[in-house]
CSV table of C-alpha atoms in Angstrom, one decimal:
chain,number,residue,atom,x,y,z
A,1,MET,CA,108.3,-15.1,66.0
A,2,GLN,CA,105.4,-17.3,67.1
A,3,PRO,CA,106.1,-19.6,70.1
A,4,ASN,CA,106.0,-23.3,69.5
A,5,VAL,CA,104.1,-24.0,72.7
A,6,ILE,CA,102.0,-21.7,74.8
A,7,ALA,CA,101.4,-22.6,78.5
A,8,LEU,CA,98.5,-21.1,80.4
A,9,GLN,CA,97.7,-21.2,84.1
A,10,GLU,CA,94.6,-20.1,86.1
A,11,THR,CA,92.5,-20.2,82.9
A,12,HIS,CA,89.2,-20.0,84.9
A,13,LEU,CA,87.5,-21.9,82.1
A,14,ASN,CA,84.3,-23.9,82.3
A,15,PRO,CA,84.1,-27.2,80.3
A,16,CYS,CA,81.8,-25.5,77.8
A,17,ASP,CA,84.1,-22.5,77.2
A,18,LYS,CA,86.0,-22.3,74.0
A,19,LEU,CA,89.8,-22.0,73.8
A,20,LYS,CA,91.0,-21.6,70.3
A,21,ILE,CA,94.0,-19.8,68.6
A,22,PRO,CA,94.6,-20.1,64.9
A,23,ASN,CA,97.4,-22.6,63.9
A,24,TYR,CA,97.5,-24.1,67.5
A,25,THR,CA,96.0,-27.2,68.9
A,26,PRO,CA,94.6,-26.6,72.5
A,27,TYR,CA,94.8,-29.0,75.4
A,28,ARG,CA,93.3,-28.1,78.7
A,29,THR,CA,92.5,-29.3,82.2
A,30,ASP,CA,89.6,-27.3,83.7
A,31,ARG,CA,88.9,-27.1,87.4
A,32,THR,CA,85.4,-28.5,87.9
A,33,THR,CA,85.0,-28.6,91.7
A,34,HIS,CA,84.9,-24.8,92.2
A,35,ARG,CA,85.8,-21.5,90.6
A,36,GLY,CA,89.3,-20.6,89.4
A,37,GLY,CA,92.4,-22.6,88.6
A,38,GLY,CA,92.8,-24.6,85.4
A,39,THR,CA,95.7,-25.1,83.0
A,40,ALA,CA,96.2,-25.4,79.3
A,41,LEU,CA,98.7,-26.0,76.6
A,42,LEU,CA,98.6,-24.8,73.0
A,43,VAL,CA,100.9,-26.6,70.6
A,44,LYS,CA,101.7,-25.4,67.1
A,45,ASN,CA,100.0,-27.5,64.4
A,46,SER,CA,103.3,-28.0,62.6
A,47,ILE,CA,104.7,-30.0,65.5
A,48,ASP,CA,103.8,-33.7,65.9
A,49,HIS,CA,102.7,-34.4,69.4
A,50,HIS,CA,100.2,-36.2,71.6
A,51,PRO,CA,98.6,-35.4,75.0
A,52,THR,CA,99.4,-37.4,78.2
A,53,PRO,CA,96.9,-36.8,81.1
A,54,ILE,CA,98.6,-37.1,84.5
A,55,ALA,CA,96.5,-37.4,87.6
A,56,SER,CA,97.6,-35.2,90.5
A,57,THR,CA,96.1,-33.7,93.7
A,58,SER,CA,99.0,-31.4,94.4
A,59,PHE,CA,99.3,-29.8,91.0
A,60,GLU,CA,96.8,-28.8,88.3
A,61,ASN,CA,98.6,-29.8,85.1
A,62,THR,CA,98.3,-30.3,81.4
A,63,THR,CA,101.0,-32.4,79.7
A,64,VAL,CA,101.8,-32.9,76.1
A,65,ILE,CA,104.7,-35.0,74.6
A,66,LEU,CA,106.4,-33.6,71.5
A,67,ASP,CA,107.3,-36.5,69.1
A,68,LEU,CA,110.9,-35.7,67.9
A,69,PRO,CA,113.0,-37.7,65.4
A,70,ASN,CA,114.7,-40.9,66.5
A,71,ASN,CA,112.2,-41.4,69.4
A,72,ASN,CA,113.8,-38.4,71.2
A,73,ASN,CA,110.6,-37.2,72.8
A,74,ILE,CA,110.1,-34.3,75.2
A,75,SER,CA,107.3,-33.8,77.6
A,76,ILE,CA,106.0,-30.3,78.3
A,77,THR,CA,103.8,-29.6,81.3
A,78,SER,CA,101.9,-26.5,82.2
A,79,ILE,CA,101.2,-26.5,86.0
A,80,TYR,CA,99.4,-24.4,88.5
A,81,ARG,CA,100.1,-24.9,92.2
A,82,PRO,CA,97.4,-23.3,94.5
A,83,PRO,CA,99.0,-21.1,97.2
A,84,HIS,CA,97.7,-23.2,100.1
A,85,GLY,CA,98.9,-26.7,101.1
A,86,ARG,CA,102.2,-28.5,100.9
A,87,ILE,CA,103.8,-29.7,97.7
A,88,ASN,CA,104.0,-33.5,97.2
A,89,THR,CA,107.4,-34.3,95.6
A,90,GLN,CA,106.2,-37.7,94.5
A,91,GLU,CA,103.6,-36.1,92.3
A,92,LEU,CA,106.3,-33.7,91.0
A,93,ASP,CA,108.4,-36.7,90.1
A,94,ARG,CA,105.5,-38.1,88.1
A,95,LEU,CA,105.5,-35.0,85.9
A,96,PHE,CA,109.2,-35.7,85.0
A,97,SER,CA,108.8,-39.4,84.4
A,98,GLN,CA,106.9,-39.3,81.2
A,99,SER,CA,110.0,-39.0,78.9
A,100,SER,CA,113.7,-38.8,79.1
A,101,LYS,CA,113.6,-35.0,78.6
A,102,ALA,CA,111.0,-32.9,80.4
A,103,ILE,CA,110.0,-29.2,80.7
A,104,VAL,CA,107.7,-28.2,83.5
A,105,VAL,CA,106.6,-24.5,83.5
A,106,GLY,CA,104.0,-22.6,85.3
A,107,ASP,CA,102.9,-20.9,88.5
A,108,TYR,CA,104.4,-22.8,91.4
A,109,ASN,CA,103.4,-20.3,94.1
A,110,ALA,CA,106.8,-21.1,95.6
A,111,LYS,CA,109.4,-18.6,96.8
A,112,HIS,CA,113.1,-19.1,97.4
A,113,ALA,CA,116.2,-16.9,97.4
A,114,ALA,CA,117.5,-18.9,94.4
A,115,TRP,CA,114.9,-17.4,92.1
A,116,SER,CA,112.9,-14.8,94.0
A,117,VAL,CA,113.5,-11.7,96.1
A,118,GLY,CA,112.2,-11.4,99.6
A,119,ARG,CA,111.3,-14.2,102.0
A,120,SER,CA,111.2,-17.8,101.1
A,121,ASN,CA,108.3,-20.2,101.9
A,122,THR,CA,108.0,-23.9,102.7
A,123,ASN,CA,107.1,-24.9,99.1
A,124,GLY,CA,110.0,-22.9,97.8
A,125,SER,CA,112.4,-24.8,100.0
A,126,ILE,CA,110.9,-28.1,99.0
A,127,ILE,CA,111.3,-27.4,95.3
A,128,HIS,CA,114.8,-26.0,95.7
A,129,ASP,CA,115.9,-29.2,97.5
A,130,HIS,CA,114.2,-31.4,95.0
A,131,ILE,CA,116.0,-29.7,92.1
A,132,ALA,CA,119.3,-30.0,93.8
A,133,ASN,CA,118.8,-33.7,94.8
A,134,ASN,CA,117.6,-34.9,91.4
A,135,ASN,CA,120.0,-33.1,89.0
A,136,LEU,CA,117.3,-30.8,87.6
A,137,VAL,CA,117.8,-27.4,86.1
A,138,LEU,CA,116.0,-24.3,87.3
A,139,LEU,CA,115.0,-21.8,84.6
A,140,ALA,CA,113.7,-18.5,86.1
A,141,PRO,CA,113.6,-14.9,84.9
A,142,LEU,CA,115.8,-12.3,86.6
A,143,GLU,CA,112.8,-9.9,86.9
A,144,PRO,CA,109.8,-10.6,89.2
A,145,THR,CA,106.7,-12.1,87.7
A,146,HIS,CA,104.1,-11.5,90.4
A,147,PHE,CA,103.0,-8.0,91.5
A,148,PRO,CA,100.2,-8.1,94.1
A,149,PHE,CA,97.6,-5.4,93.7
A,150,HIS,CA,97.3,-4.6,97.4
A,151,HIS,CA,100.9,-5.2,98.5
A,152,PRO,CA,104.0,-3.3,97.5
A,153,SER,CA,106.3,-6.4,97.4
A,154,SER,CA,107.0,-8.4,94.2
A,155,SER,CA,108.2,-12.0,93.7
A,156,THR,CA,109.0,-14.6,91.2
A,157,LEU,CA,106.3,-17.4,91.2
A,158,ASP,CA,106.4,-18.4,87.6
A,159,PHE,CA,109.4,-20.3,86.4
A,160,GLY,CA,110.4,-23.6,84.7
A,161,ILE,CA,112.2,-26.8,85.7
A,162,LEU,CA,114.1,-28.8,83.1
A,163,LYS,CA,115.2,-32.4,83.0
A,164,ASN,CA,118.1,-33.6,80.9
A,165,ILE,CA,118.2,-30.2,79.1
A,166,SER,CA,121.3,-28.2,79.9
A,167,SER,CA,120.2,-24.6,79.6
A,168,GLY,CA,117.7,-22.0,78.4
A,169,ASP,CA,116.6,-18.5,78.8
A,170,ALA,CA,113.6,-17.0,80.6
A,171,THR,CA,112.3,-13.4,80.3
A,172,SER,CA,109.5,-11.7,82.3
A,173,ILE,CA,107.4,-9.6,79.9
A,174,ASN,CA,105.8,-6.6,81.5
A,175,ASP,CA,103.2,-5.9,78.8
A,176,LEU,CA,99.9,-6.9,80.4
A,177,SER,CA,97.7,-5.5,83.1
A,178,SER,CA,97.6,-8.8,85.1
A,179,ASN,CA,99.3,-9.1,88.4
A,180,HIS,CA,101.3,-12.0,86.8
A,181,ASN,CA,103.7,-11.2,84.0
A,182,PRO,CA,103.9,-13.7,81.2
A,183,VAL,CA,107.3,-15.5,80.9
A,184,ALA,CA,109.0,-16.2,77.5
A,185,PHE,CA,111.2,-19.3,77.6
A,186,GLU,CA,113.8,-20.0,74.9
A,187,ILE,CA,115.0,-23.6,75.2
A,188,ASN,CA,117.4,-25.4,72.9
A,189,VAL,CA,116.3,-29.0,72.8
A,190,ASN,CA,119.2,-30.0,70.4
A,191,ALA,CA,116.8,-31.6,68.0
A,192,SER,CA,114.7,-30.4,65.0
A,193,LEU,CA,111.0,-30.7,65.5
A,194,ALA,CA,109.4,-33.5,63.5
A,195,SER,CA,107.0,-32.5,60.7
A,196,PRO,CA,103.5,-33.8,61.4
A,197,ALA,CA,102.3,-36.9,59.7
A,198,LYS,CA,99.2,-36.8,57.5
A,199,LYS,CA,96.4,-37.9,59.7
A,200,VAL,CA,92.7,-38.5,59.3
A,201,ASN,CA,90.2,-38.5,62.1
A,202,ILE,CA,87.8,-41.5,62.1
A,203,THR,CA,84.8,-41.4,64.4
A,204,ASN,CA,83.2,-44.7,65.5
A,205,TRP,CA,79.6,-43.6,65.5
A,206,THR,CA,78.5,-46.8,67.4
A,207,ILE,CA,80.6,-45.8,70.3
A,208,PHE,CA,79.4,-42.2,70.0
A,209,CYS,CA,75.8,-43.4,70.3
A,210,GLU,CA,76.6,-45.5,73.3
A,211,ILE,CA,78.2,-42.6,75.1
A,212,ILE,CA,75.3,-40.3,74.2
A,213,TYR,CA,72.8,-42.9,75.4
A,214,ASN,CA,74.5,-43.2,78.8
A,215,ARG,CA,75.3,-39.5,79.4
A,216,ILE,CA,72.2,-37.5,78.2
A,217,PRO,CA,69.0,-37.9,80.2
A,218,GLY,CA,65.8,-38.0,78.2
A,219,ASN,CA,63.8,-35.7,80.6
A,220,PRO,CA,65.9,-32.8,81.9
A,221,LYS,CA,64.6,-30.6,84.7
A,222,MET,CA,64.3,-27.0,83.6
A,223,ASN,CA,62.3,-24.5,85.7
A,224,ASN,CA,63.7,-21.1,84.6
A,225,ILE,CA,65.9,-19.5,82.0
A,226,ALA,CA,69.1,-20.2,83.9
A,227,ASP,CA,68.3,-23.9,84.0
A,228,VAL,CA,67.7,-23.8,80.2
A,229,ASP,CA,71.0,-22.2,79.5
A,230,ASP,CA,72.8,-24.6,81.8
A,231,CYS,CA,71.0,-27.5,80.1
A,232,ILE,CA,72.1,-26.3,76.7
A,233,ARG,CA,75.7,-26.0,77.8
A,234,GLN,CA,75.7,-29.5,79.2
A,235,PHE,CA,74.0,-30.9,76.1
A,236,THR,CA,76.7,-29.3,73.9
A,237,CYS,CA,79.5,-30.5,76.1
A,238,ASN,CA,78.2,-34.1,76.1
A,239,ILE,CA,78.0,-34.2,72.3
A,240,THR,CA,81.5,-32.7,71.8
A,241,THR,CA,83.0,-35.0,74.5
A,242,ALA,CA,81.3,-38.1,72.9
A,243,VAL,CA,82.8,-37.1,69.5
A,244,ASN,CA,86.3,-36.7,71.0
A,245,LEU,CA,86.1,-40.1,72.9
A,246,ALA,CA,84.8,-41.9,69.8
A,247,THR,CA,87.3,-40.4,67.4
A,248,LYS,CA,90.7,-41.9,66.6
A,249,SER,CA,93.5,-40.5,64.3
A,250,ARG,CA,95.0,-42.7,61.6
A,251,VAL,CA,98.2,-41.8,59.9
A,252,ILE,CA,98.1,-41.8,56.1
A,253,ALA,CA,101.2,-43.1,54.5
A,254,GLY,CA,102.6,-41.4,51.4
A,255,PRO,CA,104.2,-38.2,50.4
A,256,PHE,CA,102.6,-34.8,50.7
A,257,ARG,CA,101.3,-33.1,47.6
A,258,GLN,CA,103.5,-30.0,47.3
A,259,LEU,CA,101.8,-27.1,45.5
A,260,PRO,CA,103.9,-24.3,44.1
A,261,SER,CA,104.4,-21.3,46.4
A,262,PHE,CA,102.3,-19.0,44.2
A,263,ILE,CA,99.3,-21.3,44.4
A,264,VAL,CA,99.7,-21.5,48.2
A,265,ASP,CA,99.8,-17.7,48.4
A,266,LYS,CA,96.6,-17.5,46.3
A,267,ILE,CA,94.9,-20.0,48.6
A,268,LYS,CA,95.9,-17.9,51.7
A,269,LEU,CA,94.7,-14.7,50.1
A,270,LYS,CA,91.4,-16.4,49.0
A,271,ASN,CA,90.8,-17.6,52.6
A,272,ARG,CA,91.5,-14.1,53.9
A,273,PHE,CA,89.0,-12.5,51.6
A,274,ARG,CA,86.4,-15.2,52.4
A,275,LYS,CA,86.9,-14.6,56.1
A,276,LEU,CA,86.6,-10.9,55.7
A,277,TYR,CA,83.3,-11.4,53.8
A,278,GLN,CA,82.0,-13.6,56.5
A,279,GLN,CA,82.7,-10.9,59.1
A,280,THR,CA,81.6,-7.9,57.1
A,281,PHE,CA,79.3,-9.2,54.3
A,282,TYR,CA,81.0,-6.7,52.0
A,283,PRO,CA,80.2,-7.9,48.4
A,284,PRO,CA,83.6,-7.0,46.9
A,285,TYR,CA,85.3,-9.4,49.3
A,286,LYS,CA,83.1,-12.2,48.0
A,287,ARG,CA,83.8,-11.4,44.4
A,288,LYS,CA,87.5,-11.4,45.0
A,289,ALA,CA,87.3,-14.7,46.8
A,290,TYR,CA,85.3,-16.3,43.9
A,291,LYS,CA,87.8,-14.9,41.4
A,292,LEU,CA,90.7,-16.3,43.2
A,293,GLN,CA,89.0,-19.6,43.6
A,294,ARG,CA,88.6,-19.9,39.8
A,295,GLU,CA,92.3,-18.9,39.3
A,296,ILE,CA,93.4,-21.4,41.9
A,297,HIS,CA,91.4,-24.2,40.1
A,298,GLU,CA,93.0,-23.3,36.8
A,299,ASP,CA,96.5,-23.1,38.3
A,300,ILE,CA,96.1,-26.5,40.0
A,301,VAL,CA,94.8,-28.1,36.7
A,302,ASN,CA,97.8,-26.7,34.8
A,303,PHE,CA,100.2,-27.8,37.5
A,304,ASP,CA,98.8,-31.4,37.4
A,305,ASN,CA,98.9,-31.4,33.6
A,306,ASN,CA,102.5,-30.3,33.6
A,307,ARG,CA,103.5,-32.9,36.2
A,308,TRP,CA,101.8,-35.6,34.2
A,309,LEU,CA,103.6,-34.4,31.0
A,310,GLU,CA,106.9,-34.5,32.8
A,311,THR,CA,106.1,-38.0,34.0
A,312,ILE,CA,105.2,-39.2,30.5
A,313,GLN,CA,108.3,-37.7,29.0
A,314,GLY,CA,110.5,-39.3,31.7
A,315,ILE,CA,109.3,-42.8,30.9
A,316,ASN,CA,112.2,-44.9,29.6
A,317,PRO,CA,111.8,-48.6,28.5
A,318,GLU,CA,115.4,-49.3,29.5
A,319,ASP,CA,115.1,-48.6,33.2
A,320,ASN,CA,111.7,-50.4,33.7
A,321,SER,CA,109.9,-47.1,34.2
A,322,LEU,CA,107.6,-48.0,31.3
A,323,TYR,CA,106.8,-51.3,32.9
A,324,GLU,CA,106.1,-49.7,36.3
A,325,MET,CA,103.8,-47.1,34.7
A,326,ASN,CA,101.9,-49.7,32.8
A,327,ARG,CA,101.4,-51.8,35.9
A,328,LYS,CA,100.1,-48.8,37.8
A,329,LEU,CA,97.7,-47.7,35.1
A,330,SER,CA,96.4,-51.0,33.9
A,331,LYS,CA,93.5,-52.7,35.6
A,332,LYS,CA,92.5,-56.3,35.6
A,333,PHE,CA,89.4,-57.0,33.5
A,334,ILE,CA,86.7,-58.3,35.7
A,335,PRO,CA,84.0,-59.9,33.7
A,336,THR,CA,80.4,-59.1,34.7
A,337,PRO,CA,78.0,-62.0,35.1
A,338,PRO,CA,75.1,-62.5,32.8
A,339,ILE,CA,71.9,-60.5,33.5
A,340,LEU,CA,68.4,-61.9,33.4
A,341,ASP,CA,66.1,-59.9,31.2
A,342,THR,CA,62.4,-60.4,30.5
A,343,ASP,CA,63.2,-62.5,27.4
A,344,GLY,CA,66.0,-64.5,28.9
A,345,MET,CA,69.7,-64.3,29.9
A,346,LYS,CA,71.9,-61.6,28.4
A,347,TYR,CA,75.6,-62.4,27.9
A,348,THR,CA,76.9,-59.7,25.5
A,349,PRO,CA,77.6,-56.1,26.6
A,350,LEU,CA,74.9,-54.8,24.2
A,351,GLY,CA,72.3,-57.2,25.6
A,352,LYS,CA,73.2,-56.2,29.2
A,353,ALA,CA,72.9,-52.5,28.3
A,354,ASN,CA,69.5,-53.1,26.8
A,355,ALA,CA,68.4,-55.0,29.8
A,356,PHE,CA,69.3,-52.1,32.1
A,357,ARG,CA,67.5,-49.7,29.7
A,358,HIS,CA,64.3,-51.7,29.6
A,359,SER,CA,64.4,-52.0,33.4
A,360,LEU,CA,64.9,-48.3,34.0
A,361,GLU,CA,62.2,-47.4,31.5
A,362,ASN,CA,59.7,-49.6,33.2
A,363,SER,CA,60.6,-48.4,36.7
A,364,PHE,CA,60.6,-44.7,36.0
A,365,GLN,CA,57.2,-44.1,34.3
A,366,VAL,CA,55.5,-40.7,34.6
A,367,ASN,CA,52.8,-40.9,37.2
A,368,PRO,CA,49.3,-39.7,36.1
A,369,GLU,CA,48.4,-36.3,37.6
A,370,PRO,CA,46.0,-36.8,40.5
A,371,TYR,CA,42.8,-34.9,40.3
A,372,CYS,CA,39.8,-35.2,42.5
A,373,ASN,CA,37.2,-32.4,43.0
A,374,SER,CA,35.8,-33.8,46.2
A,375,HIS,CA,39.2,-34.1,47.8
A,376,ILE,CA,40.2,-30.6,46.7
A,377,LYS,CA,37.0,-29.2,48.2
A,378,LYS,CA,37.6,-31.0,51.4
A,379,VAL,CA,41.1,-29.6,51.8
A,380,ASN,CA,39.9,-26.1,51.0
A,381,ARG,CA,37.1,-26.4,53.6
A,382,SER,CA,39.6,-27.6,56.3
A,383,ILE,CA,41.9,-24.7,55.6
A,384,SER,CA,39.1,-22.2,55.7
A,385,ASN,CA,37.8,-23.6,59.0
A,386,TYR,CA,41.3,-23.5,60.5
A,387,PHE,CA,41.8,-19.8,59.7
A,388,HIS,CA,38.2,-19.0,60.7
A,389,ASN,CA,38.6,-20.6,64.2
A,390,LEU,CA,42.2,-19.3,64.7
A,391,HIS,CA,42.6,-17.2,67.9
A,392,ASN,CA,45.5,-15.8,69.7
A,393,THR,CA,46.9,-17.8,72.6
A,394,SER,CA,49.7,-17.2,75.0
A,395,GLN,CA,50.8,-20.9,74.8
A,396,PRO,CA,52.7,-21.6,71.6
A,397,GLU,CA,52.4,-24.9,69.8
A,398,LEU,CA,55.1,-27.3,71.1
A,399,VAL,CA,57.2,-29.4,68.9
A,400,SER,CA,57.4,-33.1,69.0
A,401,PRO,CA,60.4,-35.4,68.8
A,402,GLN,CA,59.2,-36.6,65.4
A,403,GLU,CA,59.4,-33.0,64.1
A,404,VAL,CA,62.9,-32.6,65.5
A,405,ILE,CA,64.0,-35.9,63.9
A,406,SER,CA,62.6,-34.8,60.5
A,407,LEU,CA,64.5,-31.5,60.7
A,408,ILE,CA,67.7,-33.2,61.7
A,409,LYS,CA,67.5,-35.6,58.8
A,410,LYS,CA,67.5,-32.6,56.4
A,411,LEU,CA,70.8,-31.3,57.7
A,412,ASN,CA,73.7,-31.6,55.4
A,413,PRO,CA,76.4,-33.7,57.1
A,414,ARG,CA,79.2,-32.2,55.0
A,415,LYS,CA,78.7,-28.7,56.3
A,416,ALA,CA,81.2,-27.2,58.7
A,417,THR,CA,80.5,-26.9,62.4
A,418,GLY,CA,79.1,-23.7,64.0
A,419,PRO,CA,80.5,-21.8,67.0
A,420,ASP,CA,79.4,-24.6,69.3
A,421,GLY,CA,81.7,-27.1,67.6
A,422,VAL,CA,78.8,-29.6,67.1
A,423,SER,CA,78.8,-31.1,63.5
A,424,ASN,CA,75.6,-31.9,61.6
A,425,LYS,CA,76.8,-35.5,61.4
A,426,ALA,CA,76.8,-35.7,65.2
A,427,LEU,CA,73.3,-34.3,65.3
A,428,ARG,CA,72.1,-36.9,62.7
A,429,MET,CA,73.6,-39.7,64.9
A,430,LEU,CA,71.8,-38.6,68.1
A,431,THR,CA,70.0,-41.4,70.0
A,432,LEU,CA,66.3,-41.1,70.8
A,433,ASN,CA,66.9,-40.0,74.4
A,434,ALA,CA,69.1,-37.2,73.1
A,435,VAL,CA,66.5,-36.1,70.6
A,436,THR,CA,63.9,-36.1,73.4
A,437,HIS,CA,66.3,-34.0,75.5
A,438,LEU,CA,66.7,-31.5,72.6
A,439,THR,CA,62.9,-31.4,72.1
A,440,LYS,CA,62.5,-30.5,75.8
A,441,ILE,CA,64.9,-27.7,75.4
A,442,PHE,CA,63.1,-26.3,72.4
A,443,ASN,CA,59.7,-26.5,74.1
A,444,LYS,CA,61.0,-24.8,77.2
A,445,CYS,CA,62.5,-22.0,75.2
A,446,LEU,CA,59.1,-21.5,73.5
A,447,ALA,CA,57.3,-21.6,76.8
A,448,LEU,CA,59.7,-19.1,78.5
A,449,HIS,CA,60.1,-17.0,75.4
A,450,HIS,CA,63.8,-17.4,75.7
A,451,PHE,CA,65.7,-17.3,72.4
């Protein structure tokens, strides 16, 4: 059984690193001051939720609120407490104040006899007293979770604290080679998880351009290959961050379109074959995917036709269903205004159609084929001189911002993103300083022969 939520600590991720698991939405808080640390939460796509950033100097944390029915929300926090320093209970309270029910799990780096073997430490006593004084529930595994590589003792540093949730179960899983065991939590929240609403992401490209204009310098400094790689990472991060900040989700009202299970199974199988082909380029996978695509299209057409037939057969003039269907299908006639043609105003549909026909015929005439012997000779002479004077050089021809802009304009904005997560639409909306920045990267790669 797949977990509904996955909490990670000490992710050691940089802002440009990817964190993606199929069927999960990732949220993360990366440590940007120095190496190490970092927390993340991955929530199942089938659960309606929203992130809630919480500022803290005592805990590194990532918090998400699950939107349950009847406004019965639960906040879930993945925290990492560095081993040095004293825990601030006020910041710990802030993690529990986001909703009436809260679950805070992670690496506390705190030891106490209530959940760990061996000696207690100061932070363990602080957390133990805080749990007892605030009517919280401790949820810790019976087995140790931390096994130091260079020390024989083991302890329990990874556990959970619950607010307004009566009980749960925690198990330390000894399946990985890390010095920290993962912990599986089973918590009954006494509520069924809400199904996600249909949402569409809308990007305000004006805000995107403003963010790009303020964040990306037009003349980056790059002296070596390491600088180029770092500049590329920063450029990618700035674009993805700008897209996220300029994008809002809007809920679409209306029922879901439920396809039959056999069509859904075919869609899953088709996607599996398509992914296999993309990974292996094995032609039979491609043929099977195309064959399934045709079958899916025919099945959906038949399914829609059958639904429409059932709807038509279910119309009854006695229960106003005939009136409702007529109101949905009928459209108000909007008269078109008269059109001015070369010989006067046209009022009838036939006259308007002829006016359009005459206008299009006059606009789209076949151009005469250009032919000029002197121009052809001049072009041939220029080409011959270019190849005659061509010589090898160590310095390649550099590209200009105009060339980059012309190439970007040719990108199809409807294509899916690549591994970097930058869409073609975002590239087409880059401001001039960002295009100049990108041109500098291209030219530096050419100059350093770094590809």
